[in-house]
Amino acid sequence: MMRAIAVVPGRPETAGVIDLPEPRASDGSVLVRTRLIGICGTDAKIAFEGDYGNLPPGEEQLVLGHESLGEVLEAPGDSGLSPGDLVVGVARRPDPLPCPACAADEWDMCRNEGYVERGIKRYHGYGSERFRIDPRFAVRLDPALGDLGVLLEPTSVVAKAWEHAEHIGARAWFKPRVVLVTGAGPIGLLAALLARQRGLETHVVDLVTEGVKPRLVADLGAHYHAGPVADVPVEPDIVIECTGVGQVILDAAERTPTGAVIALMGLSHSDRVMEMQLEAMNKALVLGNKVVFGSVSAARRHFDQAADALARANTDWLSRLITRHVTPEEWPTALEKRPMDVKVVVDMTAAA
Ligand SMILES: [Zn+2]
């Protein structure tokens, strides 16, 4: 038996550790010893809201962990992996039909909702002491990254948003110079990292006035602003929106120059009435030839892009994104948002 971090979706009081049998051979030929699991807003949504996160068929709890890092224990000779390799599992799996998007290996763009997601949708996550995986969905990391590899999955989601923003911008003349990132959580900070790696003038806006976030932004060579987006004195060619707040999206649409591209990565609160002036948004988008698009999940190639981005990043800066380590037994505390938190990780190797 092995320990796993689990919850019944929508019932946070059930969050805890369960015992599971060893991973099933049907999960894949590669056996991995789990090191770290990152906890993010999606896990909190699963635990608290219940309209997000689905149990696997016949199961009573969902094992969490779509952000993984592990070490290969066993791998077949033709898998391209060897014992000791550091790997991260891709979160989403193509639907079995497959739809045309999944058939093109773009399961992040699945058209029929038939996909599963480890730790989110009808498939246990990687949050057990060991997991099995098909080599097609295991991304090998630069060994120098070590435990920082747990940042790969959130970086993959950011890499996808960047790739799509650049593709959309390329519909016409486009030479982005200034980027605005709204929200300085882990996704916003990683979006700012990728902006700096592209040599762009980067601005990050958030509400906090002190603590680790402004320093992390400054240490990227980017500019930090505290307060409303409307007060940030720049005209960004690309906006990476990570808050999901309606007013922030509208302000971003209105203050960008002609031809701007705005990527929405934040999810709006389902229980909040969004006071969005849609006609003002219409005017900003039509008269400015602007694009607002949504972005979620990542295909295999985005994980590979993210692995390259992390390998090029400053490891000291990356390590400061991980602000709290907890044991599996303590994992429910990772759902609490503490003022100094950026990314909280569960150390699956910690003894009970
Ligand atoms: Zn599909």
Coordinates of C-alpha atoms and ligand atoms in Angstrom, one line a residue:
M1 CA 0.0 0.0 0.0
M2 CA 1.0 3.6 -0.4
R3 CA -0.2 7.0 0.8
A4 CA -2.0 9.4 -1.4
I5 CA -3.5 12.9 -0.9
A6 CA -7.2 12.9 -1.7
V7 CA -10.5 14.7 -1.3
V8 CA -14.1 14.3 -2.2
P9 CA -14.8 17.2 -4.6
G10 CA -16.8 19.9 -2.9
R11 CA -16.2 18.5 0.6
P12 CA -13.1 20.2 2.0
E13 CA -13.6 18.4 5.4
T14 CA -12.7 15.1 3.6
A15 CA -9.2 16.4 2.6
G16 CA -6.6 14.0 3.9
V17 CA -4.4 11.0 3.3
I18 CA -5.7 7.7 2.0
D19 CA -4.1 4.3 1.4
L20 CA -4.0 3.1 -2.1
P21 CA -2.8 -0.2 -3.7
E22 CA 0.4 0.1 -5.9
P23 CA -0.2 1.9 -9.2
R24 CA -2.0 -0.2 -11.9
A25 CA 0.0 -1.5 -14.8
S26 CA -2.7 0.0 -17.1
D27 CA -1.5 3.5 -16.1
G28 CA 1.7 3.0 -18.1
S29 CA 5.0 1.1 -18.3
V30 CA 7.1 3.7 -16.4
L31 CA 7.1 3.5 -12.6
V32 CA 7.9 6.8 -10.8
R33 CA 8.6 7.6 -7.2
T34 CA 6.8 10.9 -6.5
R35 CA 8.9 13.7 -5.0
L36 CA 6.8 16.8 -5.0
I37 CA 3.2 17.8 -5.8
G38 CA 2.3 21.4 -6.4
I39 CA -1.0 22.7 -5.0
C40 CA -2.8 25.5 -6.9
G41 CA -6.1 27.3 -7.2
T42 CA -7.5 24.4 -9.2
D43 CA -7.0 22.1 -6.3
A44 CA -8.8 24.6 -4.0
K45 CA -11.7 24.8 -6.5
I46 CA -12.0 21.0 -6.5
A47 CA -11.9 20.9 -2.7
F48 CA -14.3 23.8 -2.0
E49 CA -16.6 24.3 -5.0
G50 CA -17.4 20.8 -6.2
D51 CA -18.5 21.9 -9.7
Y52 CA -14.9 21.3 -10.7
G53 CA -13.2 18.0 -10.3
N54 CA -14.8 14.6 -11.1
L55 CA -14.2 11.2 -9.4
P56 CA -12.8 8.4 -11.5
P57 CA -15.4 5.7 -12.2
G58 CA -16.1 3.6 -9.1
E59 CA -14.0 5.7 -6.8
E60 CA -15.1 7.6 -3.6
Q61 CA -12.3 10.1 -3.4
L62 CA -10.2 11.9 -6.0
V63 CA -6.4 11.7 -5.6
L64 CA -5.1 15.2 -6.3
G65 CA -1.9 16.2 -8.0
H66 CA -1.8 17.6 -11.5
E67 CA 1.5 19.4 -10.8
S68 CA 4.0 16.6 -10.3
L69 CA 7.7 15.8 -10.0
G70 CA 9.1 12.3 -9.6
E71 CA 12.1 10.1 -10.2
V72 CA 11.9 7.1 -12.5
L73 CA 12.2 3.7 -10.7
E74 CA 11.5 1.4 -13.7
A75 CA 11.3 2.0 -17.4
P76 CA 11.3 -0.3 -20.4
G77 CA 14.4 0.0 -22.6
D78 CA 12.5 1.6 -25.5
S79 CA 10.8 4.3 -23.5
G80 CA 13.7 6.8 -23.8
L81 CA 13.7 7.0 -19.9
S82 CA 16.1 5.4 -17.4
P83 CA 15.9 4.9 -13.7
G84 CA 16.9 8.1 -11.8
D85 CA 15.6 10.4 -14.5
L86 CA 13.5 13.3 -13.2
V87 CA 10.1 13.4 -14.9
V88 CA 6.8 15.4 -14.8
G89 CA 3.5 13.9 -16.0
V90 CA 1.4 15.7 -18.5
A91 CA -1.9 16.5 -16.9
R92 CA -4.5 16.0 -19.6
R93 CA -5.0 12.9 -21.7
P94 CA -6.6 12.8 -25.2
D95 CA -10.2 11.6 -25.4
P96 CA -10.5 8.0 -26.7
L97 CA -12.5 8.8 -29.8
P98 CA -10.4 11.0 -30.5
C99 CA -11.7 14.3 -31.7
P100 CA -9.8 16.1 -34.5
A101 CA -7.9 18.2 -32.0
C102 CA -6.9 15.3 -29.8
A103 CA -5.9 13.3 -33.0
A104 CA -3.5 16.2 -33.7
D105 CA -2.0 15.8 -30.2
E106 CA -3.7 19.0 -29.1
W107 CA -5.7 17.5 -26.3
D108 CA -5.6 20.9 -24.6
M109 CA -8.0 22.0 -27.3
C110 CA -10.3 18.9 -27.1
R111 CA -13.6 19.5 -28.8
N112 CA -15.8 16.9 -27.1
E113 CA -15.0 17.1 -23.4
G114 CA -14.2 13.3 -23.5
Y115 CA -10.7 13.9 -22.2
V116 CA -9.5 13.0 -18.6
E117 CA -7.1 15.0 -16.5
R118 CA -4.9 13.5 -13.8
G119 CA -5.9 14.9 -10.4
I120 CA -8.9 16.9 -11.9
K121 CA -11.2 15.0 -14.2
R122 CA -12.1 11.3 -13.9
Y123 CA -8.5 10.1 -13.3
H124 CA -6.5 10.0 -10.1
G125 CA -3.7 12.5 -9.9
Y126 CA 0.0 12.0 -9.3
G127 CA -0.3 12.7 -5.6
S128 CA 0.5 9.1 -4.4
E129 CA 3.9 7.9 -3.2
R130 CA 4.4 6.2 -6.6
F131 CA 2.7 6.5 -9.9
R132 CA 2.8 4.8 -13.3
I133 CA 2.7 6.7 -16.6
D134 CA 3.0 6.0 -20.3
P135 CA 6.3 7.4 -21.6
R136 CA 4.3 9.5 -24.2
F137 CA 3.0 11.6 -21.2
A138 CA 6.2 11.8 -19.2
V139 CA 8.5 14.8 -19.7
R140 CA 12.1 14.4 -18.8
L141 CA 13.8 17.3 -17.1
D142 CA 17.2 18.8 -17.0
P143 CA 18.6 17.1 -13.8
A144 CA 20.1 20.4 -12.7
L145 CA 16.5 21.7 -12.0
G146 CA 16.0 19.2 -9.2
D147 CA 13.0 20.0 -7.1
L148 CA 12.2 23.1 -9.2
G149 CA 10.8 20.7 -11.8
V150 CA 7.6 20.8 -9.8
L151 CA 7.1 24.2 -11.5
L152 CA 6.9 22.5 -15.0
E153 CA 3.1 22.0 -15.2
P154 CA 2.2 25.6 -14.3
T155 CA 4.9 26.8 -16.7
S156 CA 3.5 24.6 -19.4
V157 CA 0.1 26.4 -19.1
V158 CA 1.9 29.8 -19.3
A159 CA 4.0 28.6 -22.3
K160 CA 0.8 27.7 -24.2
A161 CA -0.7 31.2 -23.5
W162 CA 2.4 32.8 -24.8
E163 CA 2.5 30.6 -27.9
H164 CA -1.1 31.4 -28.7
A165 CA -0.7 35.1 -28.0
E166 CA 2.2 35.2 -30.5
H167 CA 0.3 33.2 -33.1
I168 CA -2.7 35.5 -32.8
G169 CA -0.5 38.6 -33.0
A170 CA 1.0 37.3 -36.2
R171 CA -2.3 37.8 -38.0
A172 CA -1.0 41.2 -39.0
W173 CA 2.1 43.4 -38.4
F174 CA 3.0 42.8 -34.8
K175 CA 6.1 43.7 -33.0
P176 CA 5.4 43.5 -29.2
R177 CA 7.5 45.6 -27.0
V178 CA 5.6 46.0 -23.7
V179 CA 3.8 43.3 -21.7
L180 CA 1.4 43.7 -18.8
V181 CA 0.8 40.8 -16.4
T182 CA -2.2 41.2 -14.1
G183 CA -1.9 39.2 -10.9
A184 CA 1.4 38.2 -9.3
G185 CA 0.6 34.6 -8.2
P186 CA 2.6 31.7 -9.5
I187 CA 1.1 31.9 -13.0
G188 CA 1.6 35.7 -13.3
L189 CA 5.2 35.4 -12.1
L190 CA 5.9 32.6 -14.5
A191 CA 4.3 34.6 -17.3
A192 CA 6.6 37.5 -16.4
L193 CA 9.6 35.2 -16.5
L194 CA 8.7 34.1 -20.0
A195 CA 8.1 37.7 -21.0
R196 CA 11.6 38.7 -19.8
Q197 CA 13.1 35.6 -21.6
R198 CA 11.6 37.2 -24.8
G199 CA 13.4 40.5 -24.0
L200 CA 10.2 42.4 -23.5
E201 CA 9.6 45.4 -21.2
T202 CA 7.5 43.7 -18.5
H203 CA 5.1 45.2 -16.0
V204 CA 3.3 43.2 -13.3
V205 CA 0.3 44.6 -11.4
D206 CA -1.2 43.2 -8.2
L207 CA -2.8 44.5 -5.1
V208 CA -0.1 43.7 -2.5
T209 CA 2.4 46.4 -1.6
E210 CA 5.1 44.4 0.1
G211 CA 6.4 40.9 0.6
V212 CA 8.0 38.4 -1.8
K213 CA 6.0 39.3 -4.9
P214 CA 7.3 42.8 -5.6
R215 CA 10.9 41.6 -5.0
L216 CA 10.5 38.6 -7.4
V217 CA 9.2 40.9 -10.1
A218 CA 12.0 43.4 -9.6
D219 CA 14.6 40.6 -9.6
L220 CA 13.4 39.6 -13.1
G221 CA 14.2 43.1 -14.3
A222 CA 10.5 43.8 -14.6
H223 CA 8.4 46.6 -13.1
Y224 CA 5.9 46.1 -10.2
H225 CA 2.8 48.2 -9.7
A226 CA 0.4 48.0 -6.8
G227 CA -3.2 49.1 -7.4
P228 CA -5.7 49.2 -10.2
V229 CA -4.8 48.3 -13.8
A230 CA -6.2 51.6 -15.0
D231 CA -3.4 53.4 -13.0
V232 CA -0.5 51.5 -14.6
P233 CA 1.1 54.1 -16.9
V234 CA 1.9 51.8 -19.9
E235 CA 0.3 50.7 -23.2
P236 CA 0.9 47.0 -23.3
D237 CA 1.0 45.1 -26.7
I238 CA 0.3 41.9 -24.9
V239 CA -1.6 41.4 -21.6
I240 CA -1.5 38.1 -19.7
E241 CA -4.5 38.4 -17.4
C242 CA -4.3 36.1 -14.4
T243 CA -7.0 37.5 -12.0
G244 CA -10.3 36.7 -13.7
V245 CA -11.7 40.0 -12.3
G246 CA -14.1 41.6 -14.8
Q247 CA -13.0 45.2 -14.2
V248 CA -9.3 44.2 -14.7
I249 CA -10.2 42.6 -18.1
L250 CA -12.2 45.7 -19.2
D251 CA -9.4 48.0 -18.1
A252 CA -6.9 45.9 -19.9
A253 CA -9.0 45.9 -23.1
E254 CA -9.4 49.7 -23.0
R255 CA -5.9 50.8 -22.2
T256 CA -4.1 48.6 -24.8
P257 CA -3.0 50.0 -28.2
T258 CA -4.4 49.0 -31.6
G259 CA -3.7 45.4 -32.4
A260 CA -3.1 44.3 -28.8
V261 CA -3.6 40.6 -27.7
I262 CA -5.1 39.8 -24.3
A263 CA -4.7 36.3 -22.9
L264 CA -7.2 35.4 -20.2
M265 CA -5.8 32.8 -17.9
G266 CA -7.6 33.6 -14.6
L267 CA -11.0 32.0 -14.0
S268 CA -13.8 34.3 -12.8
H269 CA -15.6 33.5 -9.6
S270 CA -18.7 31.5 -10.4
D271 CA -20.7 33.2 -7.6
R272 CA -19.8 36.7 -8.3
V273 CA -22.0 38.9 -10.6
M274 CA -19.5 40.3 -13.1
E275 CA -20.2 43.9 -13.7
M276 CA -18.6 44.0 -17.1
Q277 CA -19.6 46.8 -19.4
L278 CA -19.7 44.6 -22.5
E279 CA -20.5 47.5 -24.9
A280 CA -17.4 49.4 -23.7
M281 CA -15.5 46.1 -24.3
N282 CA -17.0 45.8 -27.8
K283 CA -15.9 49.4 -28.7
A284 CA -12.4 48.8 -27.4
L285 CA -12.0 45.5 -29.3
V286 CA -13.6 46.5 -32.7
L287 CA -12.1 50.0 -33.0
G288 CA -8.7 48.7 -31.9
N289 CA -8.5 45.4 -33.8
K290 CA -7.8 43.8 -30.5
V291 CA -8.2 40.1 -29.5
V292 CA -9.2 38.7 -26.1
F293 CA -8.7 34.9 -25.9
G294 CA -9.0 32.3 -23.2
S295 CA -6.3 29.8 -22.5
V296 CA -6.3 26.6 -20.3
S297 CA -4.3 23.4 -20.1
A298 CA -1.3 22.5 -22.3
A299 CA -0.3 20.0 -25.0
R300 CA 2.9 17.9 -24.8
R301 CA 4.8 20.5 -26.9
H302 CA 4.0 23.2 -24.3
F303 CA 5.6 21.0 -21.6
D304 CA 8.7 20.8 -23.7
Q305 CA 8.7 24.6 -24.2
A306 CA 8.3 25.0 -20.5
A307 CA 11.2 22.6 -19.8
D308 CA 13.4 24.8 -22.0
A309 CA 12.2 28.0 -20.3
L310 CA 12.9 26.6 -16.8
A311 CA 16.3 25.3 -17.8
R312 CA 17.2 28.8 -19.0
A313 CA 15.9 30.5 -15.8
N314 CA 17.8 31.6 -12.8
T315 CA 17.5 28.7 -10.3
D316 CA 17.7 30.9 -7.2
W317 CA 14.8 33.0 -8.5
L318 CA 12.7 29.9 -9.3
S319 CA 13.4 28.4 -5.8
R320 CA 12.0 31.6 -4.2
L321 CA 8.6 30.8 -5.9
I322 CA 8.3 27.8 -3.7
T323 CA 7.4 29.4 -0.4
R324 CA 6.1 26.4 1.7
H325 CA 6.8 22.7 1.9
V326 CA 4.2 20.5 3.7
T327 CA 4.0 16.7 4.4
P328 CA 1.3 14.6 2.9
E329 CA -0.5 14.6 6.3
E330 CA -0.4 18.4 6.3
W331 CA -1.5 18.8 2.7
P332 CA -5.0 20.4 3.5
T333 CA -3.1 23.4 5.0
A334 CA -1.8 24.0 1.4
L335 CA -5.4 25.0 0.5
E336 CA -5.2 28.0 2.9
K337 CA -4.0 31.2 1.3
R338 CA -1.3 32.7 3.6
P339 CA 0.0 36.2 3.0
M340 CA 3.5 35.1 2.2
D341 CA 2.6 32.1 0.0
V342 CA 3.4 31.9 -3.7
K343 CA 3.6 28.2 -4.5
V344 CA 3.0 25.5 -1.8
V345 CA 4.3 22.0 -2.5
V346 CA 3.6 18.6 -0.8
D347 CA 6.8 16.6 -0.2
M348 CA 5.5 13.0 -1.0
T349 CA 8.8 11.5 0.3
A350 CA 8.2 12.8 3.9
A351 CA 7.6 10.1 6.4
A352 CA 4.2 9.8 8.0
Ligands
ZN1 ZN -10.7 15.5 -27.9

